[in-house]
Coordinates of C-alpha atoms in Angstrom, one line a residue:
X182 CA 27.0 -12.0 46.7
X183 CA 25.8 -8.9 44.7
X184 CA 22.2 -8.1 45.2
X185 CA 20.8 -8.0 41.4
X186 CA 19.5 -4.1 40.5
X187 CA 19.2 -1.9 37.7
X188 CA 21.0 1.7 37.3
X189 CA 19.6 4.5 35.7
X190 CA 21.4 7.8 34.7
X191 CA 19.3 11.3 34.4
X192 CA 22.4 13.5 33.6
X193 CA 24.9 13.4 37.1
X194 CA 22.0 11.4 38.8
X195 CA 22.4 7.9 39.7
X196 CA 19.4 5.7 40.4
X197 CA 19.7 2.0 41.6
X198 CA 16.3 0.6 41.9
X199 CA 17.3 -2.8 44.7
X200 CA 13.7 -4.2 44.7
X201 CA 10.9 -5.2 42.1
X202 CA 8.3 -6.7 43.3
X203 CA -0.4 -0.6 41.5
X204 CA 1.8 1.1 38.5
X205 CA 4.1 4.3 38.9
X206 CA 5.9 5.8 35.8
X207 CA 9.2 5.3 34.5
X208 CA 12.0 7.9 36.1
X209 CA 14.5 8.1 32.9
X210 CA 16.1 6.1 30.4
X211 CA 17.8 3.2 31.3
X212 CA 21.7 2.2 30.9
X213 CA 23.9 -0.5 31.5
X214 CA 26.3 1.9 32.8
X215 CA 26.5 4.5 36.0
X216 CA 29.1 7.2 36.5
X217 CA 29.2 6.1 40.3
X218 CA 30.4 2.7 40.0
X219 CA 29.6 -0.7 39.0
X220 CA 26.3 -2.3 39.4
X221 CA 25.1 -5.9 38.9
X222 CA 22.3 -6.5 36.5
X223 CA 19.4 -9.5 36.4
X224 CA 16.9 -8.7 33.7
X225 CA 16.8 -5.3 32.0
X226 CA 13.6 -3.2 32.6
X227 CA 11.7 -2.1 29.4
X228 CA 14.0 0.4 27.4
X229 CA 12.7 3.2 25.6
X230 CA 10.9 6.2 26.6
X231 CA 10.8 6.2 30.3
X232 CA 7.5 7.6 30.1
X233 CA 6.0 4.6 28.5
X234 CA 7.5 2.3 31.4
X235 CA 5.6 0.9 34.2
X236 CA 6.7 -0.7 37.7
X237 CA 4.9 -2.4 40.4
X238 CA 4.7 -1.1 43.6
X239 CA 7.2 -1.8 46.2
X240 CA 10.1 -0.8 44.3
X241 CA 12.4 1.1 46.1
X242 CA 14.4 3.3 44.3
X243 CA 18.0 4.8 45.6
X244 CA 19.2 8.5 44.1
X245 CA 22.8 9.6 44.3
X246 CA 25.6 11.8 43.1
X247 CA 28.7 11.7 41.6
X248 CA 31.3 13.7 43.6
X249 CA 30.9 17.6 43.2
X250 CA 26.8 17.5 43.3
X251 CA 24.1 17.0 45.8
X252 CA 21.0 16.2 45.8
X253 CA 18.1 18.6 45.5
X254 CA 16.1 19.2 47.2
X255 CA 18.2 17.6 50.8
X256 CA 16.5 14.6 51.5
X257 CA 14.9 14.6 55.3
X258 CA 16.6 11.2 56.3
X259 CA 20.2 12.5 54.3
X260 CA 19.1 9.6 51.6
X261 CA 17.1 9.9 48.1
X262 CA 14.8 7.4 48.6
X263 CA 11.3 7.2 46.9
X264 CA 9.4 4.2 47.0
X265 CA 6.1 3.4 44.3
X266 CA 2.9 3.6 46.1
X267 CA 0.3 1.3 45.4
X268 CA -2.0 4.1 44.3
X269 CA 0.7 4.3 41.1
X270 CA 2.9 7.5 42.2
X271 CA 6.5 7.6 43.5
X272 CA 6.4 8.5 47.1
X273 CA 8.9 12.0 48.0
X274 CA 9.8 14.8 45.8
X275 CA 11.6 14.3 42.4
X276 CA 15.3 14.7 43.1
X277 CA 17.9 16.2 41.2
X278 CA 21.9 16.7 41.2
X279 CA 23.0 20.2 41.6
X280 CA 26.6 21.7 41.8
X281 CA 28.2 22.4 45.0
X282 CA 28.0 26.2 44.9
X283 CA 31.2 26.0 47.7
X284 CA 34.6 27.3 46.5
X285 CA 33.2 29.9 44.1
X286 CA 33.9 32.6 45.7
X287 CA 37.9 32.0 44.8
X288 CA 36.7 32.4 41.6
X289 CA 37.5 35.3 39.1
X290 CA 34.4 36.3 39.0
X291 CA 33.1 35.7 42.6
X292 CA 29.3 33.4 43.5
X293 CA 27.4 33.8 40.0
X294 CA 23.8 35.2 40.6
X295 CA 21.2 33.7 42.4
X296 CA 18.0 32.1 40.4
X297 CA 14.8 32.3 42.5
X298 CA 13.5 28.5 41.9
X299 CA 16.6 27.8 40.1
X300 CA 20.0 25.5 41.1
X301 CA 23.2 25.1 39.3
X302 CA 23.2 22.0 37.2
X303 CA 26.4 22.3 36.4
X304 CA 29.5 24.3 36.6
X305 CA 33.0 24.2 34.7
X306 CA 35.6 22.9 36.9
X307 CA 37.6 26.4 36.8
X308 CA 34.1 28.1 37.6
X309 CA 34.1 30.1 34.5
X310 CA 30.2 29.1 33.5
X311 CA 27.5 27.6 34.8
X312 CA 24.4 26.1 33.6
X313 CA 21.1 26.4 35.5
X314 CA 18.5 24.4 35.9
X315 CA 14.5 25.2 36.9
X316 CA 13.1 23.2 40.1
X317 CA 10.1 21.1 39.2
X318 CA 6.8 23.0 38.1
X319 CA 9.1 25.6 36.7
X320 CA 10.3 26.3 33.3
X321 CA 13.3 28.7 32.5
X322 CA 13.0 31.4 30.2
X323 CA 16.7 33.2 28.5
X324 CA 19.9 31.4 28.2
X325 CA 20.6 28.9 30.5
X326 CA 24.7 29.2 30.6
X327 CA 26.0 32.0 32.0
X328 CA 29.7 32.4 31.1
X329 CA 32.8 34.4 33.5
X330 CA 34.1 36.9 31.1
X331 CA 36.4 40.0 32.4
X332 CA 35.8 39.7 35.7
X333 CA 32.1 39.7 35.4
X334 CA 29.3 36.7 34.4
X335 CA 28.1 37.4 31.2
X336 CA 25.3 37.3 29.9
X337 CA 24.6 39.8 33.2
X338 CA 21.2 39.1 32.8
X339 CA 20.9 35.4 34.3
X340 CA 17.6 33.2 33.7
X341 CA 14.3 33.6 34.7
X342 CA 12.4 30.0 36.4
X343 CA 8.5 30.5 35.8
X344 CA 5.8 28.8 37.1
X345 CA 4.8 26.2 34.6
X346 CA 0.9 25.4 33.6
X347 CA 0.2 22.5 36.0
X348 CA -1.1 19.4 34.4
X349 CA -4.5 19.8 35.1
X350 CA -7.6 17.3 34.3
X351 CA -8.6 17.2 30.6
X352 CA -5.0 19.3 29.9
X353 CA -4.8 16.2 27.1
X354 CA -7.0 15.7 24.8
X355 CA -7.9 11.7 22.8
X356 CA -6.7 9.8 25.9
X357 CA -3.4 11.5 26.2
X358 CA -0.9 11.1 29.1
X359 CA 0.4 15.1 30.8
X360 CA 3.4 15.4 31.9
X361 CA 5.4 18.4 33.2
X362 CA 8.4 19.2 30.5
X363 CA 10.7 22.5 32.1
X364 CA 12.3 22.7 28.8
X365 CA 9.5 23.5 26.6
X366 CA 7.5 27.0 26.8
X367 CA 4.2 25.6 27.9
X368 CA 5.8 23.8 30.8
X369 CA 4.1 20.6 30.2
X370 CA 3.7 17.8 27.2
X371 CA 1.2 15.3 26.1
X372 CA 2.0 11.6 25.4
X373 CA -0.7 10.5 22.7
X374 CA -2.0 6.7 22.4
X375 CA -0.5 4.5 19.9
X376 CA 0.7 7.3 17.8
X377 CA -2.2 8.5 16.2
X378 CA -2.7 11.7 17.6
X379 CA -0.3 15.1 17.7
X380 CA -0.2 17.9 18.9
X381 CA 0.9 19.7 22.2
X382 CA -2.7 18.0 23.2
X383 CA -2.9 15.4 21.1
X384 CA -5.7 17.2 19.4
X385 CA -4.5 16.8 15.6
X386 CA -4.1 14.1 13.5
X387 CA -1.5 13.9 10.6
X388 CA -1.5 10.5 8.4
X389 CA 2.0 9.7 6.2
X390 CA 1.3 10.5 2.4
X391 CA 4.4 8.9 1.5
X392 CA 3.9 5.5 3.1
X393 CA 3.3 2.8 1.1
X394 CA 3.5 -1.5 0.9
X395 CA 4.9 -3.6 -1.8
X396 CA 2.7 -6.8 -1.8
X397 CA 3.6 -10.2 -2.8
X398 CA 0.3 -11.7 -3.4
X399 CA 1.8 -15.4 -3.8
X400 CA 2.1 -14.9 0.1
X401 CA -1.3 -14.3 0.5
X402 CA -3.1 -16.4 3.2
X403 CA -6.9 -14.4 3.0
X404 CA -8.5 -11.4 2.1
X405 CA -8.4 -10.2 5.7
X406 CA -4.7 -9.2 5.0
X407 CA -6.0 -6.3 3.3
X408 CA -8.1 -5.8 5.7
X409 CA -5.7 -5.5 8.5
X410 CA -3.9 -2.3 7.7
X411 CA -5.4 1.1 8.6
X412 CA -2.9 3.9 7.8
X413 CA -1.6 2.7 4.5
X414 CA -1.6 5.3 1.4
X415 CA -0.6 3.4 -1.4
X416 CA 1.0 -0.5 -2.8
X417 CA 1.9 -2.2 -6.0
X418 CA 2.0 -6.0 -6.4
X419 CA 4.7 -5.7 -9.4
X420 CA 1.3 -5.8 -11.6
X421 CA 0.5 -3.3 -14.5
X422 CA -3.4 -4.0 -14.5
X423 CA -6.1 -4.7 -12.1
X424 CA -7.0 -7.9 -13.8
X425 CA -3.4 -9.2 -13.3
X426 CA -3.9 -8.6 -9.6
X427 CA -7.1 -9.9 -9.3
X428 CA -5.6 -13.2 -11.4
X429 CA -3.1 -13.4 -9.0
X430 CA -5.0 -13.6 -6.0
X431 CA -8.0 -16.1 -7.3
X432 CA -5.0 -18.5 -8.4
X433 CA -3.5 -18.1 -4.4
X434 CA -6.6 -18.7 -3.4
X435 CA -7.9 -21.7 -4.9
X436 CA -10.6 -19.6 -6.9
X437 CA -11.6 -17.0 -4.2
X438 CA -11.5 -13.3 -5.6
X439 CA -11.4 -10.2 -2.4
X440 CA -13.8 -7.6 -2.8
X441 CA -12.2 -4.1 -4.3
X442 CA -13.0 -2.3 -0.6
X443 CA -10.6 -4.9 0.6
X444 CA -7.8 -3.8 -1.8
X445 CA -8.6 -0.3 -1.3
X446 CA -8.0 -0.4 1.9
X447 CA -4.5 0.1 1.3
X448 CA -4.8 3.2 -0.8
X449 CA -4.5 3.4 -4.6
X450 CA -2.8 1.1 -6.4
X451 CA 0.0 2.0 -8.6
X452 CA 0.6 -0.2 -11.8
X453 CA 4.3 -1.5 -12.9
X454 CA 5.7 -1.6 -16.2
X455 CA 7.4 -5.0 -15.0
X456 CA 9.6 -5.7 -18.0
X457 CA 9.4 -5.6 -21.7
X458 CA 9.3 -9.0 -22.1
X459 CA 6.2 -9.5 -19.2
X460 CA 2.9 -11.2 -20.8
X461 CA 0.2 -10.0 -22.6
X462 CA -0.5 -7.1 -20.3
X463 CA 2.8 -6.0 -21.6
X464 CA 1.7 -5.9 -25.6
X465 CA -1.7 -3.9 -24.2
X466 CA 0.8 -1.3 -22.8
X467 CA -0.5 1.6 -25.2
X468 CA -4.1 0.8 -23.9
X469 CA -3.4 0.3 -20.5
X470 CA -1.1 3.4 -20.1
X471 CA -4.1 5.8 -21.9
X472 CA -7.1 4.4 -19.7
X473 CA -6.8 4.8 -15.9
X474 CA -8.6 2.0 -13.6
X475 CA -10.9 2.7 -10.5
X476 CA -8.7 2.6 -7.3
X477 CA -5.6 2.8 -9.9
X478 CA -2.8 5.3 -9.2
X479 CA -2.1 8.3 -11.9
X480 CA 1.2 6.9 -11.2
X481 CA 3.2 4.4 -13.5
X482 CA 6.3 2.6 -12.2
X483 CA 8.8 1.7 -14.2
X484 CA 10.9 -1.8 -15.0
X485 CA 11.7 -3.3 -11.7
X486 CA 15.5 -3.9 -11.2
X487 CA 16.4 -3.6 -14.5
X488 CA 20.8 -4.5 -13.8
X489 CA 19.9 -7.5 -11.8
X490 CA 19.5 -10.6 -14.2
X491 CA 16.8 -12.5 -12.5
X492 CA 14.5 -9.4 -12.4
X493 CA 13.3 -6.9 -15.3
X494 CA 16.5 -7.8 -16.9
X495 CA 16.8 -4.9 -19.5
X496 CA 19.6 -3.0 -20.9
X497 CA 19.7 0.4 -20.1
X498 CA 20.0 1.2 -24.5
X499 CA 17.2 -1.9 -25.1
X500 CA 15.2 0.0 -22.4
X501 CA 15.6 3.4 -23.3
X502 CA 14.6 2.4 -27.0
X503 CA 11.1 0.9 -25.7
X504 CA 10.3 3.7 -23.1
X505 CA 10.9 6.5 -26.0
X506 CA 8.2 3.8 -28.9
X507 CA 5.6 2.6 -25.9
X508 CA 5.7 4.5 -23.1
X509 CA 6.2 8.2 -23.7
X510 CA 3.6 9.2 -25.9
X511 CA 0.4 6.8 -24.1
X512 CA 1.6 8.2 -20.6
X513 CA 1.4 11.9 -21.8
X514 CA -2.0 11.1 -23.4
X515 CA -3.3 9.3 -20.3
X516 CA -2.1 12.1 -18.0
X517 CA 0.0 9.4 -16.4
X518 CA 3.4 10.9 -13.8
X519 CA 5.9 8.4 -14.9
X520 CA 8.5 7.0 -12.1
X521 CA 11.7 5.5 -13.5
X522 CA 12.8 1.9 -13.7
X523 CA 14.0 1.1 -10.5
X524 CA 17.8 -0.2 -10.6
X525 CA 19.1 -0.9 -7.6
X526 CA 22.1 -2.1 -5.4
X527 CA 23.3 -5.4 -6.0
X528 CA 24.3 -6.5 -2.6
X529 CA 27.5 -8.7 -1.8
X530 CA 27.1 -10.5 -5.2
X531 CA 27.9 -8.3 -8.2
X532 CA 27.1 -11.2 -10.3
X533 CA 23.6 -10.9 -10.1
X534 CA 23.7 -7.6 -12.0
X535 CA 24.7 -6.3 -15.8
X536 CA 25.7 -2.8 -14.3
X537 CA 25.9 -0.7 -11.3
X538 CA 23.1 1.8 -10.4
X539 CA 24.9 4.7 -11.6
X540 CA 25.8 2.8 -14.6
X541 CA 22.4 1.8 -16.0
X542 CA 20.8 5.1 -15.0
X543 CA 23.7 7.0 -16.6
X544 CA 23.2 5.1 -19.6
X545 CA 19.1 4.8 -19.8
X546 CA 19.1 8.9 -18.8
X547 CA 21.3 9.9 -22.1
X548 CA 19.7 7.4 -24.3
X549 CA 16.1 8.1 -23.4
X550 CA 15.8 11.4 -25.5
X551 CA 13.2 13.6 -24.8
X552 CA 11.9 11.5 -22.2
X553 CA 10.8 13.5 -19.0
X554 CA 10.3 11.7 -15.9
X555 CA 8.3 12.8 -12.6
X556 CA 10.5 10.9 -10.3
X557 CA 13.4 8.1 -9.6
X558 CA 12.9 4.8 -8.4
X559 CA 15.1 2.5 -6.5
X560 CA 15.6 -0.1 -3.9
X561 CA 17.6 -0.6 -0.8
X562 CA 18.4 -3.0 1.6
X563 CA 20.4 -2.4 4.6
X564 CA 20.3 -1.5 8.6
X565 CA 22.1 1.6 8.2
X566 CA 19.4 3.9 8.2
X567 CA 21.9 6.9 7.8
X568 CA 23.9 5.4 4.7
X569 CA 20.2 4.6 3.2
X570 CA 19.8 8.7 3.1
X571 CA 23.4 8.7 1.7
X572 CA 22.6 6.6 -0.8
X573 CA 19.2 8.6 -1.4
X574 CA 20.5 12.0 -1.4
X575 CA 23.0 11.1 -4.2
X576 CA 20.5 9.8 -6.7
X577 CA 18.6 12.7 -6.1
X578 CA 21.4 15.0 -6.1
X579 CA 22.7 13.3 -10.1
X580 CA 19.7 13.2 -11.5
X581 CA 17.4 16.2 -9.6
X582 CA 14.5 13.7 -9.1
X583 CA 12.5 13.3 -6.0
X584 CA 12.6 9.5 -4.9
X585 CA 10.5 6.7 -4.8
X586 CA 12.1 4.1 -2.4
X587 CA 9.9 1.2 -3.3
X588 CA 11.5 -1.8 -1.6
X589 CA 13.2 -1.2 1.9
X590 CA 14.0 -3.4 4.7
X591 CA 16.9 -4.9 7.0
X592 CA 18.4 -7.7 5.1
X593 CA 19.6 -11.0 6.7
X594 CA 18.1 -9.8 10.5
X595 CA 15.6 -12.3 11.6
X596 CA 15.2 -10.7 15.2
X597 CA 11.9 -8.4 15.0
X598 CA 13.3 -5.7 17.4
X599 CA 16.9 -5.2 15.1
X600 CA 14.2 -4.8 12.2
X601 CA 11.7 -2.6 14.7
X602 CA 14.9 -0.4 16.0
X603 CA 15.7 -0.1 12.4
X604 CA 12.2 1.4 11.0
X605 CA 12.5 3.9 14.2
X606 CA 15.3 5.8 12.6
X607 CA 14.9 5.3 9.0
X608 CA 11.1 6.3 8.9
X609 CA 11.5 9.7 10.8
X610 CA 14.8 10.4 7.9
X611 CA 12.6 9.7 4.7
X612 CA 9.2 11.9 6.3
X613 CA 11.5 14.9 7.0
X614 CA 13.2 15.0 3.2
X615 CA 11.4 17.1 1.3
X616 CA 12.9 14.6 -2.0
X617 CA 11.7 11.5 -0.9
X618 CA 8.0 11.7 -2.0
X619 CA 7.1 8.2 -1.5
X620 CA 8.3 5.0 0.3
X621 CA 7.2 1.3 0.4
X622 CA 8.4 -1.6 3.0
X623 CA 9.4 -4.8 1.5
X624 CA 7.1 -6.2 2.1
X625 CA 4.0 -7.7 3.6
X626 CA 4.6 -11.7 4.5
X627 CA 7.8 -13.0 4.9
X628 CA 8.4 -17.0 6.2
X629 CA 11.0 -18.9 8.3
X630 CA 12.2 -20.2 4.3
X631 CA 13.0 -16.7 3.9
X632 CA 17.2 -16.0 3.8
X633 CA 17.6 -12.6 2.8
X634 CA 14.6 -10.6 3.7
X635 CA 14.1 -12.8 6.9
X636 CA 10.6 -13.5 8.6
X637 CA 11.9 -11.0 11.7
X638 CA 10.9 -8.3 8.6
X639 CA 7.7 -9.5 7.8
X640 CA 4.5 -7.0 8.8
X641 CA 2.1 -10.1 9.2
X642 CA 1.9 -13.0 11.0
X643 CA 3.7 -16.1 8.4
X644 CA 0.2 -18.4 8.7
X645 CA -2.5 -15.2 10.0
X646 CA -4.0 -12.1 8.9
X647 CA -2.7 -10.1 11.9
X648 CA -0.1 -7.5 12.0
X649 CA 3.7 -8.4 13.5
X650 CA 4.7 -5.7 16.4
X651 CA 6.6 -4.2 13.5
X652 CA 3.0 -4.3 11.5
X653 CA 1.5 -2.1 14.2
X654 CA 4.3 0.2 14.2
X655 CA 4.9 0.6 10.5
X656 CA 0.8 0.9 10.1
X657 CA 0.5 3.3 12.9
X658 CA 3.8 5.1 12.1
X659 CA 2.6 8.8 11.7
X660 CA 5.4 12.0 11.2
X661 CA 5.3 14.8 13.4
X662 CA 3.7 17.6 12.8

C-alpha cells in the first residue's frame, strides 16, 4: 500500500512532502507530475503561488534529483530533508539540483569557469553550454549561459553572483511579505496584501481606470450592494437617465429609493441609448443628450446588441438613419464622447441575430455619414481569454476604435474557480492593450435559474449584499504598475 504524498517540481528538483500534520511557507508550485517517478496523491495542497501557501508544522519534506544532478549544497546525513518548525520556518538550508561537473573535461572546450557562489544549473548533454545559477542570498549579474564555441566558452566573460540586499525588518512597506528573488537586480521582492499595493515595497497604489460593472438592477436585493464594491470606476444599468435608474430600483424594492453616495460608489454612471423604440426617455433623447446629470458619465453608449432580435433589435440602415437625425448633433452640443452600438457575437444560435458583427457594423459604419465616434462597443462571452483579445484586436484593427467591452464573462461554467481562473488571464490582457479603454463584467447578481451566464459568475452572493470570492478578486483586481 502507497503511502499518500504530494510531489512538487522546482526545475530538476523533486520534492515529496510524506507527512501533513505553527506555519512555514510554500517551497514551489505544485504538479501532479514528477520527472523522478510516479507518486500517489490524497488531496492536493493549495495551488497557486507557492508563496501564498501555508503548512503546518511537522511536515517533512524529501528533496531529490533526477539522474545527472545533485543536490546543493550536500546534505550532512546524504538526504535533503527539511522539516517545518513550529516557529513557522523550514528547518536546513534551501536545496537545489546542480549538474554533475564530472566528465567535462572530455569536452571540446575542457571544465567551463568557475563562479564564486555560483553552481551549474544545467548543462547540454554534449557539454557545449551551461547555465549557472547563484546560491541563495546571491543574485547574478551578465548572461547566465555560457556557450562552447571554437574551442573556447564564449561569452569568455562568465557571470558574476553578488550578494543580494537581505530581507531586513520594515524592507516592505503596507504589511508586505520579503522574500529573497536571485533573478531580479535588488535581490529580494515584496508580496503585497490583497492586491492593493505595488511596488518593489508595496509603497504605491495604482487603481484600474478601465474597470467597470454592468448592473442589472431587477437583481437587486438592497442598497448595500452598492455599497459593497470599493475599486469600481464606472457601470451602466442599460438606462439613459438617472430617473430611469432610480425608477428601477424603487419598483425592486417595494418603494425604497438608495441614496446617490450609494450609487456613486461605483464610479460615474454612463447612460445607454437602449433602442429606438425604448420609452419616453427615448423621445427626450435631444434633451437628455444636451444636459449632463450629477454622477453621470460624459460618455453615451450606444444601442445594446442591435443584430440580436430580443435586444435593441435595430437595423444597421434604420439605425444609422436615427443616430445621423437624434443623436449626432445633441451629443456634439452636450460635449458628449459617443461609444457605438454594441453588436455582438451570437453564440451557438445564429437565429437569435439579423446579421453578424462584422455585418451590421459594416453596414451602420458606411450608412452613418458624417458620424464620428470616440469608441466601439461590443460584447463577448467565452473562457478563452486569448481568443477574447482575438476577437478584440480585430474590431479594433477594421474600424481603428479603441474598445469598450461592456459585457464579459464565462458562459455556461457554474464552478466559481473555472470563472475565477478565467478573470486571472483575461483581466491582465485587456489592462496591458493600450485599445481597450474600458471593460465591464457581466454582471453583478446571477442565480441558480441562471443557464447561460451561470451563478458560478455572479460577483455577489444570489440572496446577500456580499461579494463572491470572484467579487473580491474582480473588486480588488488592480494592473501592475
Amino acid at each position: 500500500m502507497r503511502i499518500p504524498s504530494y510531489a512538487l517540481i522546482v526545475g530538476t528538483l523533486a520534492i515529496v512532502i510524506q507527512t501533513v500534520s505553527g506555519r512555514c511557507p510554500s517551497l514551489g508550485k505544485w504538479t501532479k507530475k514528477s520527472n523522478n517517478g510516479e507518486i500517489s496523491y490524497s488531496k492536493p495542497p493549495a495551488s497557486g503561488k507557492a508563496k501564498k501557501a501555508e503548512y503546518d508544522t511537522d511536515v517533512k519534506v524529501t528533496y531529490t534529483c533526477i539522474d545527472g544532478y545533485e543536490l546543493y549544497p550536500k546534505p550532512k546525513n546524504g538526504k535533503g530533508v527539511r522539516k517545518c518548525h513550529k516557529q513557522g520556518y523550514w528547518t536546513e538550508v534551501d536545496y537545489a539540483c546542480i549538474f554533475i561537473i564530472g566528465g567535462f573535461g572530455s569536452g571540446p572546450c575542457g571544465s567551463p569557469p568557475v563562479v564564486p557562489n555560483g553552481v551549474i544549473a544545467w548543462a547540454a548533454d554534449d557539454r557545449s553550454a551551461v547555465r549557472y545559477a547563484c546560491a541563495s542570498g546571491y543574485r547574478m549579474e551578465g548572461y547566465e549561459l555560457v556557450v562552447c564555441e571554437m574551442k573556447s566558452w564564449s561569452p569568455r566573460n562568465a557571470p558574476t553572483c553578488k550578494a543580494m540586499q537581505p530581507c531586513k525588518k520594515n524592507m516592505c512597506l503596507n504589511g508586505g511579505t520579503c522574500w529573497e528573488n536571485p533573478t531580479i537586480k535588488e535581490g529580494f521582492e515584496c508580496e503585497c496584501p490583497d492586491g492593493h499595493f505595488k511596488g518593489l515595497r508595496c509603497e504605491a497604489t495604482k487603481s484600474s481606470t478601465k474597470k467597470g460593472l454592468a448592473v442589472s438592477l431587477s437583481r437587486m436585493e438592497d442598497c448595500r450592494d452598492f455599497e459593497v464594491f470599493k475599486d469600481i470606476k464606472w457601470w451602466y444599468d442599460w438606462s439613459l437617465t438617472a430617473k430611469e435608474t432610480k425608477g428601477k430600483i424603487i419598483q425592486k424594492l417595494n418603494g425604497k429609493e438608495c441614496k446617490p453616495s450609494d450609487l456613486t460608489n461605483l464610479g460615474e454612471r454612463v447612460p445607454m441609448i437602449f433602442t429606438l423604440h425604448y420609452g419616453d426617455e427615448a423621445s427626450n433623447l435631444k434633451q437628455n443628450l444636451m444636459n449632463k446629470e450629477p454622477g453621470e458619465s460624459n460618455h453615451v453608449l450606444g444601442y445594446n446588441e442591435p443584430n440580436h432580435k430580443n435586444q435593441a433589435n435595430v437595423g444597421a440602415v434604420e439605425a444609422a438613419m436615427m443616430w445621423m437625425m437624434k443623436v449626432v448633433q445633441p451629443a456634439k452640443e452636450g460635449g458628449r464622447k459617443l461609444v457605438t452600438p454594441s453588436a455582438s457575437i451570437c453564440g451557438t444560435d445564429e437565429s437569435r441575430c439579423t446579421s453578424t458583427v462584422l455585418q451590421w457594423f459594416n453596414m451602420f459604419m458606411d450608412m452613418c455619414i458624417g458620424c464620428e465616434f470616440d469608441y466601439l462597443a461590443t460584447h463577448y462571452f467565452g473562457c478563452n481569454a486569448s481568443y477574447v483579445m482575438y476577437y478584440l484586436e480585430k474590431l479594433h484593427d477594421q474600424y481603428n476604435l479603441d474598445i469598450w467591452l461592456t459585457e464579459l464573462s464565462c458562459p455556461r461554467e457554474d464552478d466559481p474557480d473555472v470563472q475565477l481562473q478565467f478573470m486571472k488571464e483575461i483581466l491582465p490582457k485587456l489592462e496591458a492593450a493600450p485599445w481597450i479603454n474600458r471593460y465591464a463584467w457581466y454582471t453583478w447578481r446571477l442565480s441558480h435559474k441562471d443557464t447561460y451566464i451561470k451563478k458560478g459568475a455572479s460577483l455577489l452572493h444570489e440572496r446577500a449584499s456580499q461579494l463572491t470570492k470572484l467579487g473580491r478578486y474582480y473588486d480588488n483586481y488592480e494592473p501592475h504598475i
